[in-house]
CSV table of C-alpha atoms in Angstrom, one decimal:
chain,number,residue,atom,x,y,z
A,1,MET,CA,56.0,-27.7,19.0
A,2,ASN,CA,57.2,-25.4,16.5
A,3,ARG,CA,53.9,-24.0,13.9
A,4,TYR,CA,55.1,-25.7,11.2
A,5,GLU,CA,56.6,-29.2,12.8
A,6,TRP,CA,53.2,-31.4,10.7
A,7,LEU,CA,54.3,-29.9,7.4
A,8,ARG,CA,57.7,-31.0,8.1
A,9,ARG,CA,56.6,-34.2,8.5
A,10,ILE,CA,54.4,-34.1,6.4
A,11,ARG,CA,57.0,-33.2,3.8
A,12,ARG,CA,58.8,-36.1,5.0
A,13,LEU,CA,56.6,-38.6,3.8
A,14,ASP,CA,55.5,-39.6,0.3
A,15,PRO,CA,52.0,-38.7,-1.2
A,16,GLU,CA,51.7,-41.4,-3.6
A,17,THR,CA,52.6,-44.0,-0.7
A,18,GLN,CA,51.1,-42.8,2.0
A,19,TYR,CA,48.2,-40.8,1.1
A,20,THR,CA,46.5,-41.6,4.2
A,21,GLU,CA,48.6,-40.6,6.8
A,22,ILE,CA,49.2,-37.0,5.1
A,23,TYR,CA,45.0,-36.4,4.8
A,24,ARG,CA,44.6,-37.5,8.9
A,25,ILE,CA,47.9,-35.5,10.4
A,26,MET,CA,45.5,-32.4,7.5
A,27,SER,CA,42.2,-33.1,9.0
A,28,GLN,CA,42.9,-33.7,12.6
A,29,HIS,CA,45.9,-31.7,13.4
A,30,GLU,CA,46.5,-28.8,10.7
A,31,PHE,CA,43.7,-28.2,9.8
A,32,PRO,CA,40.4,-29.8,11.7
A,33,TRP,CA,37.9,-26.7,12.2
A,34,ASP,CA,38.7,-25.8,8.4
A,35,THR,CA,38.3,-29.4,6.8
A,36,ASN,CA,35.0,-30.0,8.7
A,37,GLN,CA,34.0,-26.7,7.5
A,38,ALA,CA,35.1,-26.8,4.1
A,39,LEU,CA,33.6,-30.6,3.8
A,40,GLY,CA,30.4,-29.4,4.7
A,41,PHE,CA,30.5,-26.5,1.7
A,42,ALA,CA,31.9,-29.6,-0.1
A,43,LEU,CA,28.9,-31.6,0.2
A,44,TYR,CA,26.3,-28.5,0.3
A,45,ARG,CA,27.6,-28.2,-3.4
A,46,THR,CA,25.6,-31.3,-4.5
A,47,TYR,CA,22.6,-30.2,-3.5
A,48,ALA,CA,22.1,-27.6,-6.2
A,49,VAL,CA,22.5,-30.6,-8.7
A,50,PRO,CA,19.0,-31.2,-9.3
A,51,SER,CA,19.5,-35.0,-9.8
A,52,ILE,CA,21.1,-35.2,-5.9
A,53,GLY,CA,19.4,-32.8,-4.3
A,54,ARG,CA,15.7,-34.6,-6.0
A,55,LEU,CA,17.0,-38.1,-4.4
A,56,LEU,CA,18.3,-36.4,-1.0
A,57,ALA,CA,14.7,-34.6,-0.9
A,58,GLU,CA,12.3,-37.4,-1.8
A,59,THR,CA,13.8,-40.1,0.3
A,60,GLY,CA,13.3,-37.4,3.4
A,61,GLU,CA,16.3,-38.1,5.6
A,62,PHE,CA,18.0,-34.8,5.1
A,63,THR,CA,14.9,-32.9,5.4
A,64,GLU,CA,13.3,-35.0,8.6
A,65,ARG,CA,16.2,-36.0,10.2
A,66,ALA,CA,18.8,-33.9,9.9
A,67,GLN,CA,21.1,-34.1,12.1
A,68,LYS,CA,20.9,-37.8,12.8
A,69,ARG,CA,22.2,-37.9,8.7
A,70,TYR,CA,25.0,-35.3,9.6
A,71,ASP,CA,26.2,-38.0,12.3
A,72,ASP,CA,25.7,-40.3,10.6
A,73,THR,CA,28.2,-39.6,8.0
A,74,VAL,CA,30.6,-37.4,9.3
A,75,LEU,CA,31.3,-41.0,11.2
A,76,ILE,CA,31.7,-42.9,8.7
A,77,LEU,CA,33.6,-40.9,6.7
A,78,GLU,CA,35.4,-39.8,9.5
A,79,ALA,CA,36.8,-43.6,10.4
A,80,VAL,CA,37.9,-44.1,7.4
A,81,VAL,CA,40.7,-41.9,7.9
A,82,GLU,CA,41.2,-42.2,11.8
A,83,HIS,CA,41.9,-46.1,11.0
A,84,GLY,CA,43.0,-46.6,7.0
A,85,PHE,CA,40.9,-48.0,4.2
A,86,HIS,CA,42.5,-51.7,4.8
A,87,SER,CA,41.6,-51.5,8.7
A,88,PRO,CA,38.7,-53.4,10.1
A,89,GLN,CA,36.8,-49.9,10.8
A,90,GLY,CA,37.8,-48.7,7.6
A,91,ARG,CA,36.2,-51.7,5.9
A,92,GLU,CA,33.1,-51.7,8.2
A,93,ALA,CA,32.9,-47.5,7.5
A,94,ILE,CA,33.0,-48.4,3.4
A,95,ARG,CA,30.8,-51.7,3.9
A,96,ARG,CA,28.2,-49.0,5.1
A,97,MET,CA,28.9,-46.4,2.9
A,98,ASN,CA,28.5,-49.0,-0.6
A,99,GLN,CA,25.4,-50.8,1.4
A,100,MET,CA,23.2,-47.7,1.0
A,101,HIS,CA,24.4,-46.7,-2.1
A,102,ARG,CA,23.7,-49.5,-3.9
A,103,ARG,CA,20.4,-49.2,-3.1
A,104,TYR,CA,19.8,-46.5,-5.4
A,105,ALA,CA,20.4,-45.5,-8.7
A,106,ILE,CA,22.8,-43.1,-8.7
A,107,SER,CA,25.2,-42.8,-11.8
A,108,ASP,CA,29.0,-43.1,-11.7
A,109,GLU,CA,29.1,-39.4,-13.3
A,110,ASP,CA,27.6,-37.9,-10.0
A,111,PHE,CA,29.9,-40.0,-7.8
A,112,VAL,CA,32.3,-38.9,-9.0
A,113,TYR,CA,31.3,-35.5,-9.0
A,114,VAL,CA,30.6,-35.7,-5.5
A,115,LEU,CA,34.7,-36.6,-4.6
A,116,ALA,CA,36.0,-33.6,-7.0
A,117,THR,CA,33.9,-31.3,-4.1
A,118,PHE,CA,36.1,-33.5,-1.6
A,119,VAL,CA,39.2,-32.9,-3.6
A,120,VAL,CA,38.8,-28.9,-5.4
A,121,VAL,CA,36.2,-27.2,-2.0
A,122,PRO,CA,38.9,-28.3,0.8
A,123,LYS,CA,42.1,-26.7,-1.0
A,124,ARG,CA,39.8,-23.8,-2.2
A,125,TRP,CA,38.5,-22.9,1.4
A,126,MET,CA,42.3,-22.8,2.3
A,127,ASP,CA,43.1,-21.2,-0.7
A,128,ASP,CA,41.0,-18.2,0.8
A,129,TYR,CA,40.5,-18.8,4.5
A,130,GLY,CA,43.2,-20.9,5.8
A,131,TRP,CA,46.4,-19.9,8.6
A,132,ARG,CA,48.7,-21.3,5.1
A,133,ARG,CA,47.8,-23.2,2.2
A,134,PHE,CA,48.1,-26.5,1.2
A,135,SER,CA,51.7,-27.8,0.1
A,136,SER,CA,52.4,-29.7,-2.7
A,137,HIS,CA,52.8,-32.9,-1.1
A,138,GLU,CA,49.2,-31.8,0.7
A,139,VAL,CA,47.2,-31.3,-2.5
A,140,ARG,CA,49.0,-34.8,-4.2
A,141,ALA,CA,47.7,-36.7,-1.3
A,142,SER,CA,44.1,-35.8,-0.6
A,143,VAL,CA,44.3,-36.3,-4.4
A,144,ASN,CA,45.0,-40.1,-4.1
A,145,TYR,CA,43.3,-40.4,-1.3
A,146,TYR,CA,40.2,-39.8,-2.7
A,147,ARG,CA,40.8,-41.8,-5.5
A,148,GLU,CA,41.3,-45.2,-3.4
A,149,LEU,CA,37.9,-44.2,-2.4
A,150,GLY,CA,36.5,-44.4,-5.3
A,151,ARG,CA,38.2,-47.3,-6.5
A,152,HIS,CA,36.6,-48.8,-3.0
A,153,MET,CA,33.1,-47.2,-4.0
A,154,GLY,CA,34.1,-49.3,-7.2
A,155,LEU,CA,34.1,-46.1,-9.1
A,156,ARG,CA,35.7,-45.9,-13.1
A,157,ASP,CA,37.3,-42.6,-14.6
A,158,VAL,CA,37.9,-40.8,-11.7
A,159,PRO,CA,40.6,-37.8,-12.6
A,160,GLU,CA,44.9,-38.5,-11.7
A,161,THR,CA,45.6,-35.1,-10.5
A,162,TYR,CA,44.4,-32.0,-8.9
A,163,ARG,CA,44.0,-30.1,-12.1
A,164,GLU,CA,41.6,-33.1,-13.5
A,165,PHE,CA,39.1,-32.8,-10.0
A,166,GLU,CA,38.9,-29.0,-10.7
A,167,THR,CA,37.9,-29.3,-14.3
A,168,LEU,CA,35.9,-31.5,-13.9
A,169,LEU,CA,34.2,-29.7,-11.1
A,170,ASP,CA,34.3,-26.5,-12.8
A,171,ALA,CA,32.4,-28.8,-15.7
A,172,TYR,CA,30.0,-30.5,-14.2
A,173,GLU,CA,28.6,-27.2,-11.9
A,174,ARG,CA,28.3,-25.3,-15.2
A,175,GLU,CA,26.2,-27.8,-16.6
A,176,HIS,CA,24.5,-29.1,-14.4
A,177,PHE,CA,23.6,-26.4,-11.4
A,178,GLY,CA,19.8,-25.4,-11.6
A,179,PHE,CA,17.1,-24.9,-9.4
A,180,ASP,CA,15.2,-27.9,-8.1
A,181,ALA,CA,12.3,-27.9,-5.0
A,182,GLY,CA,13.4,-30.6,-3.7
A,183,GLY,CA,17.3,-29.3,-3.7
A,184,ARG,CA,16.0,-26.5,-1.8
A,185,ALA,CA,14.9,-28.5,0.7
A,186,VAL,CA,17.5,-29.9,1.9
A,187,SER,CA,18.9,-26.9,1.4
A,188,ASP,CA,17.0,-25.0,3.6
A,189,ALA,CA,16.5,-27.9,6.0
A,190,THR,CA,21.0,-28.3,6.1
A,191,LEU,CA,20.7,-23.9,6.5
A,192,ASP,CA,18.1,-24.9,9.8
A,193,LEU,CA,20.1,-27.1,11.1
A,194,THR,CA,23.7,-25.5,11.2
A,195,GLU,CA,21.3,-22.1,12.9
A,196,SER,CA,20.2,-25.3,15.3
A,197,TRP,CA,23.5,-25.4,17.0
A,198,TYR,CA,24.2,-21.8,18.3
A,199,PRO,CA,21.6,-20.2,20.8
A,200,ARG,CA,19.9,-17.5,20.0
A,201,PRO,CA,20.2,-14.7,17.9
A,202,LEU,CA,23.5,-16.8,17.3
A,203,GLY,CA,21.7,-19.2,15.2
A,204,GLY,CA,20.1,-16.6,12.9
A,205,GLN,CA,23.6,-15.0,12.3
A,206,MET,CA,25.6,-18.2,11.8
A,207,ARG,CA,22.8,-18.7,8.9
A,208,LEU,CA,23.1,-15.3,7.3
A,209,SER,CA,27.3,-15.6,7.8
A,210,ALA,CA,27.1,-19.0,5.7
A,211,LEU,CA,24.8,-17.2,3.1
A,212,CYS,CA,27.4,-14.6,2.4
A,213,LEU,CA,30.0,-17.4,1.6
A,214,LEU,CA,28.4,-18.8,-0.9
A,215,ASP,CA,29.8,-17.8,-4.9
A,216,ASP,CA,26.9,-16.5,-6.5
A,217,PRO,CA,26.5,-19.3,-9.5
A,218,LEU,CA,25.9,-21.8,-6.1
A,219,ARG,CA,23.6,-19.1,-4.2
A,220,GLU,CA,22.0,-18.8,-7.3
A,221,ALA,CA,21.2,-22.3,-8.0
A,222,PHE,CA,19.0,-22.0,-5.0
A,223,GLY,CA,16.9,-19.1,-5.2
A,224,TYR,CA,17.8,-17.7,-2.5
A,225,PRO,CA,18.6,-13.3,-2.9
A,226,ALA,CA,22.3,-12.3,-2.9
A,227,PRO,CA,23.3,-11.4,0.8
A,228,PRO,CA,24.2,-7.2,1.7
A,229,ALA,CA,27.5,-6.6,-0.1
A,230,ALA,CA,28.8,-4.7,2.4
A,231,LEU,CA,27.8,-8.0,4.6
A,232,ARG,CA,29.3,-10.4,2.6
A,233,ALA,CA,32.8,-8.4,2.3
A,234,ALA,CA,32.7,-8.1,6.3
A,235,VAL,CA,31.6,-12.0,6.7
A,236,ARG,CA,34.2,-13.4,4.3
A,237,ALA,CA,37.5,-10.5,5.7
A,238,GLY,CA,36.5,-12.0,9.3
A,239,MET,CA,36.9,-15.6,8.2
A,240,ARG,CA,40.4,-14.3,6.5
A,241,LEU,CA,41.0,-13.0,9.5
A,242,ARG,CA,40.2,-15.5,11.7
A,243,GLY,CA,42.9,-17.8,9.7
A,244,ARG,CA,45.2,-15.0,11.0
A,245,PHE,CA,45.0,-15.6,14.3
A,246,VAL,CA,45.1,-19.4,14.3
A,247,GLN,CA,48.3,-19.3,12.6
A,248,LEU,CA,50.1,-17.5,16.3
A,249,LEU,CA,48.4,-21.0,17.6
A,250,PRO,CA,50.9,-23.3,18.8
A,251,ALA,CA,50.6,-26.7,16.7
A,252,ARG,CA,48.1,-29.0,18.1
A,253,ARG,CA,50.2,-32.0,19.9
A,254,GLU,CA,46.4,-34.2,20.3
A,255,PRO,CA,44.2,-35.2,17.1
A,256,HIS,CA,41.0,-33.9,16.8
A,257,PHE,CA,38.2,-35.8,15.4
A,258,ALA,CA,34.7,-34.3,14.3
A,259,ARG,CA,32.4,-36.8,16.6
A,260,ASP,CA,34.4,-34.7,19.5
A,261,GLY,CA,33.1,-31.5,18.3
A,262,ARG,CA,29.6,-29.4,19.0
A,263,GLN,CA,28.0,-30.5,15.7
A,264,VAL,CA,27.6,-34.1,16.4
A,265,ARG,CA,25.2,-34.8,18.7
A,266,GLY,CA,22.7,-37.9,18.0
A,267,TYR,CA,25.1,-40.6,19.3
A,268,PRO,CA,26.2,-39.6,23.4
A,269,ASN,CA,26.5,-43.2,24.8
A,270,GLY,CA,29.0,-43.7,21.6
A,271,TYR,CA,27.7,-46.2,18.5
A,272,ARG,CA,28.9,-49.2,16.7
A,273,LEU,CA,29.9,-48.2,12.7
A,274,SER,CA,27.9,-51.6,11.4
A,275,GLU,CA,24.6,-49.5,13.1
A,276,LEU,CA,25.3,-46.2,11.8
A,277,GLY,CA,23.0,-44.7,8.4
A,278,THR,CA,19.9,-46.8,7.0
A,279,PHE,CA,19.0,-50.2,6.8
A,280,GLU,CA,17.1,-52.4,3.7
A,281,SER,CA,14.2,-52.8,6.9
A,282,ASP,CA,13.8,-49.0,6.9
A,283,ALA,CA,10.1,-48.2,5.6
A,284,PRO,CA,10.6,-46.1,3.9
A,285,ALA,CA,14.5,-47.2,2.3
A,286,LYS,CA,16.3,-43.8,2.7
A,287,CYS,CA,20.0,-43.0,2.2
A,288,PRO,CA,22.1,-41.0,4.3
A,289,PHE,CA,24.1,-39.5,1.4
A,290,PRO,CA,24.2,-36.5,-0.4
A,291,HIS,CA,24.3,-38.1,-4.1
C-alpha cells in the first residue's frame, strides 16, 4: 500500500460532511501514535489553567487514580471516533461524558478552551514532529469534528475555523495560565503516570523528555525549572528524526486503536462504555475529565 494512499482517500472526501471518516483515518491509520501523544499534551495544557487544574486536584481522580482516569478518558473519546456520533456506541460515550460533566459548575469558556486544545495542539505537533503535516482537508475535518462534539455537549460560541480556534487558545492561555498548587499536583501525577509506563531507568528519562517538549509558558505555569538547553534541543531533534523514519514506513493497512497500546492498562478483560468513569453513587463524587 502506497505511503500516501490514505491521503489520496482523504482528499476524495468532503471535510464539511465526511469529517468523522477523515478524522478516523487520521487518528487510526495515518497518525495513531502522534494523535495519542498530541491529545495527551493537549489535555495536559489544560491543567495550567487554575480553574481546571484546581478542580481536577479537588476531585482527587487524577492524583489518586491517574491510570483509571487516563483509561476512561481514552476509551470514551475513542468510541466516538471509531463508531461515529450517531452510532449506539458514540451516543453512549457522549452520554457518559455529559453525565459526569453536569455534576460540576464548569464554564462554557473552559469547555471551549479544551476543545481548542484538541484542534490546535495536534496540528502544531504534526508541524513540529510529524512524518508529514496535516493537509487542508485534515485541518478542516478536525475543526468540524470538534465542533460536532461541542454541539453534543451543548456548548455555544464554538469557533468556526482553525484560525479562530488558534486565536482563542492563544488568548485564553495568555490570560489564564498561572501557577496553582492543584494544577501542579495534577501535572506531577500525570508525569508520574508517564514514568510508570516504562521500566527503570527509562521511565525517568521519558519523564524528563516530556518536560523538554513543553513550551516555556506552559512549563513556567507549573513552576518547573528549565531543562538544560542542549538536552531540550536533543529531545526535539530526536522527535523530528522519528518523523523522518516513520515517513519511510508503508501505510498502515489495519486501524490502530489507543486501547491496544501499552498505556491503557485498566481493563484487561474488556469493558462496557456505560460503566466507564464515575457515577452519582461514587463517594465522594469525582470527574475523570480535565476542566
